[in-house]
Amino acid sequence: MGITFVLLVLFHQLMTRVVYAGVSSTPPCATEPVQIQDKGTPYNSVNMYFLDSSCQPIIQQEMGNAMLNVCTEKAKRDDVIKNQNNAITAKIQALEWKINDMLDKAARLKSSVGNATCRTGYVYYQQDNFCYKFYNDCKTWLEARQVCRQDGGDLISLNDRNFNFFKQLAQSKAGTCDSVWVGTTDVYVEGQWNWLNGARVSSVSWQPDQPDNFGNSEHCGDLTKMFGYMLNDDNCVQKLHFLCQIS
């Protein structure tokens, strides 16, 4: 039992000591200097000092100073990174402002040139930003649509905002064919009238009591002279004037 106790005490002392080696003067708290040969320089020797537990406060202070230095350096690096990120963010915002400014200028330029943005024969309609053309030719609804597509557009899609304008346009330009084809049909789903741009046809556009699908054969929309150029469903094989639109 006595030998075991002594061994435990020696082991504890060994494990709680710190070694200082290669110093020229005696370190603080050092005890038991030991001369050892330096393997790198066979003809020289260095002192090795075992530090007892009384050196613990000094070691803790040195470790604390080292940790403080590490934290200080990290804080400095964090500040540098933060400043770099702020500079990058500012540059991105500046680029976004420039892009938005360029887009605004482009939009104003497009509005200012008006008819210059439309192909020959077409007129720029600024309110809805598209070009339109009234054709005096008289064609079926499908033939009229083919002409519009060849121009790069389609039969015109109207809305509550521009309906009166194109109603008056049709009234002023319609000739021998009387009425004017526009871009709406229920040929895909009976009774469901959509404009060719996908929007539903508003009820305010229709002539009262229309559409009525008279004779179960009226599936294309026109601005009809007999109804004061209000919207009406008509037989698609009628030959009428037509309005094209290029967006």
C-alpha positions as a printed Julia matrix, in Angstrom:
247×3 Matrix{Float64}:
   0.0    0.0     0.0
   2.88   2.43    0.87
   4.69   1.85   -2.42
   1.5    2.35   -4.41
   0.82   5.66   -2.65
   4.33   6.95   -3.38
   4.02   6.02   -7.06
   0.69   7.84   -7.33
   2.18  10.99   -5.77
   5.16  10.92   -8.13
   2.88  10.39  -11.14
   0.69  13.32  -10.08
   3.71  15.6    -9.71
   5.05  14.54  -13.09
   1.73  15.17  -14.82
   1.3   18.61  -13.24
   4.74  19.9   -14.25
   5.61  21.85  -17.37
   8.99  21.64  -19.09
  11.08  24.67  -20.07
  13.96  23.71  -22.35
  16.64  25.57  -24.25
  16.62  28.76  -22.15
  19.84  30.44  -21.07
  18.61  31.74  -17.73
  16.63  30.13  -14.99
  12.89  30.55  -15.68
  10.64  31.77  -12.86
   9.39  29.02  -10.58
  11.91  26.61  -12.11
  13.32  23.77  -10.05
  15.58  20.82  -10.64
  17.74  21.96  -13.59
  18.87  19.03  -15.69
  21.66  19.06  -18.28
  20.69  17.25  -21.48
  22.47  16.92  -24.79
  20.91  18.74  -27.75
  20.48  16.17  -30.52
  20.82  18.88  -33.14
  24.21  20.02  -31.79
  26.05  17.01  -30.29
  28.75  19.11  -28.59
  26.4   21.44  -26.8
  23.91  20.91  -24.05
  20.82  22.69  -22.91
  19.2   23.12  -19.57
  15.82  21.54  -18.94
  13.78  22.9   -16.06
  10.75  21.28  -14.5
   8.21  23.85  -13.37
   6.22  23.03  -10.29
   2.58  23.88   -9.62
   3.44  27.32   -8.23
   4.02  28.45  -11.82
   0.39  27.8   -12.75
  -0.78  31.45  -12.34
   2.08  32.66  -14.56
   1.28  30.06  -17.19
  -2.42  30.92  -17.06
  -1.61  34.61  -17.49
   0.58  33.86  -20.49
  -2.16  31.68  -21.99
  -4.69  34.44  -21.35
  -2.47  36.97  -23.08
  -2.07  34.6   -26.02
  -5.85  34.12  -26.27
  -6.36  37.89  -26.06
  -3.93  38.37  -28.92
  -5.76  35.75  -30.96
  -9.13  37.39  -30.28
  -7.72  40.82  -31.12
  -6.34  39.59  -34.43
  -9.65  37.88  -35.21
 -11.55  41.1   -34.47
  -9.23  43.0   -36.79
  -9.76  40.45  -39.57
 -13.53  40.57  -39.0
 -13.46  44.36  -39.34
 -11.5   44.09  -42.59
 -13.97  41.53  -43.98
 -16.93  43.65  -42.87
 -15.5   46.73  -44.57
 -14.85  44.74  -47.74
 -18.42  43.39  -47.71
 -19.81  46.89  -47.21
 -17.76  48.15  -50.15
 -19.0   45.29  -52.37
 -22.62  45.93  -51.3
 -22.26  49.62  -52.13
 -20.89  48.77  -55.58
 -23.78  46.36  -56.23
 -26.32  49.01  -55.22
 -24.64  51.54  -57.48
 -24.83  49.09  -60.39
 -28.51  48.4   -59.66
 -29.23  52.14  -59.71
 -27.42  52.49  -63.02
 -29.34  49.55  -64.51
 -32.69  50.94  -63.33
 -31.76  54.34  -64.71
 -30.88  52.79  -68.07
 -34.17  50.87  -68.14
 -36.1   54.05  -67.38
 -34.29  55.89  -70.16
 -34.98  53.03  -72.57
 -38.69  53.09  -71.69
 -38.86  56.86  -72.17
 -37.01  56.58  -75.45
 -39.4   53.91  -76.69
 -42.38  56.08  -75.77
 -40.89  59.15  -77.4
 -40.17  57.54  -80.76
 -43.79  56.38  -81.08
 -44.48  55.27  -84.63
 -40.79  54.74  -85.27
 -41.03  51.52  -83.24
 -43.78  50.12  -85.47
 -43.42  48.44  -88.82
 -44.62  50.23  -91.92
 -48.37  50.8   -91.96
 -48.78  50.31  -88.21
 -49.55  53.01  -85.65
 -48.17  53.13  -82.12
 -50.79  53.0   -79.35
 -48.9   54.41  -76.38
 -51.49  53.74  -73.68
 -51.1   49.97  -74.02
 -47.68  49.98  -75.69
 -48.44  48.14  -78.93
 -48.75  48.82  -82.65
 -51.98  48.39  -84.6
 -53.2   48.51  -88.17
 -56.67  48.75  -89.67
 -56.98  46.63  -92.8
 -59.51  47.71  -95.43
 -59.29  44.25  -97.02
 -62.28  42.0   -96.46
 -61.39  38.52  -95.23
 -62.75  35.69  -93.12
 -61.71  35.61  -89.47
 -59.07  32.92  -90.08
 -57.74  34.67  -93.19
 -57.52  37.95  -91.29
 -55.66  36.28  -88.46
 -53.2   34.76  -90.92
 -52.42  38.23  -92.31
 -51.79  39.57  -88.8
 -49.51  36.67  -88.01
 -47.54  37.21  -91.19
 -46.99  40.77  -89.96
 -45.59  39.39  -86.71
 -48.7   39.97  -84.59
 -52.28  38.78  -84.26
 -55.85  40.04  -84.41
 -56.24  42.79  -81.85
 -57.11  42.03  -78.2
 -59.13  44.83  -76.63
 -59.87  45.77  -73.02
 -62.14  48.14  -71.11
 -59.51  50.87  -71.24
 -59.01  50.99  -75.02
 -62.33  49.61  -76.3
 -63.95  52.98  -77.05
 -60.88  54.18  -78.94
 -60.9   51.22  -81.34
 -64.68  51.24  -81.55
 -64.51  54.83  -82.86
 -61.59  53.9   -85.12
 -63.63  51.08  -86.67
 -66.59  53.37  -87.13
 -64.49  55.99  -88.91
 -62.63  53.58  -91.21
 -65.08  50.8   -92.03
 -66.05  50.7   -95.69
 -67.86  48.24  -97.89
 -67.4   45.34  -95.49
 -69.19  47.29  -92.73
 -67.91  45.38  -89.68
 -64.41  44.67  -88.32
 -62.91  41.41  -87.05
 -61.13  41.51  -83.69
 -59.2   38.86  -81.77
 -61.8   36.94  -79.79
 -63.46  33.56  -80.3
 -65.22  30.78  -78.42
 -64.24  28.13  -80.94
 -62.1   26.37  -78.31
 -64.77  26.25  -75.57
 -68.36  27.03  -76.51
 -69.62  30.11  -74.69
 -66.21  31.01  -73.23
 -65.05  34.15  -74.97
 -61.41  35.05  -74.53
 -59.18  37.53  -76.3
 -56.25  36.0   -78.14
 -53.91  37.35  -75.44
 -55.7   35.08  -72.94
 -57.82  37.7   -71.15
 -61.54  37.2   -70.67
 -63.85  39.42  -72.71
 -65.54  42.0   -70.48
 -69.32  42.11  -70.49
 -69.25  45.88  -71.11
 -67.81  45.3   -74.6
 -70.77  43.3   -75.88
 -73.83  44.64  -77.6
 -76.81  43.95  -75.3
 -78.2   40.42  -75.79
 -74.92  39.33  -77.38
 -73.3   36.89  -77.86
 -76.26  34.79  -78.93
 -74.65  32.18  -81.23
 -77.41  32.72  -83.78
 -78.01  29.59  -85.83
 -75.43  27.83  -83.66
 -72.77  29.11  -86.05
 -71.36  32.35  -84.56
 -67.98  31.77  -82.94
 -65.85  34.79  -83.91
 -66.0   38.33  -82.57
 -66.38  41.53  -84.57
 -67.24  45.19  -84.1
 -70.56  45.24  -85.92
 -71.88  48.26  -87.81
 -75.55  47.47  -87.14
 -74.83  47.58  -83.38
 -72.86  50.81  -83.48
 -69.6   48.85  -83.56
 -70.18  47.18  -80.24
 -68.82  43.65  -79.9
 -70.88  40.92  -81.52
 -70.48  37.22  -82.26
 -70.6   36.42  -85.95
 -70.1   33.61  -88.42
 -66.35  33.18  -88.88
 -66.64  32.85  -92.67
 -68.01  36.37  -93.1
 -65.59  38.61  -95.0
 -64.93  41.74  -92.95
 -62.31  44.41  -92.31
 -59.94  43.59  -89.46
 -57.6   45.09  -86.88
 -54.12  43.66  -86.3
 -51.91  44.19  -83.27
 -48.15  43.78  -82.78
 -47.01  43.88  -79.15
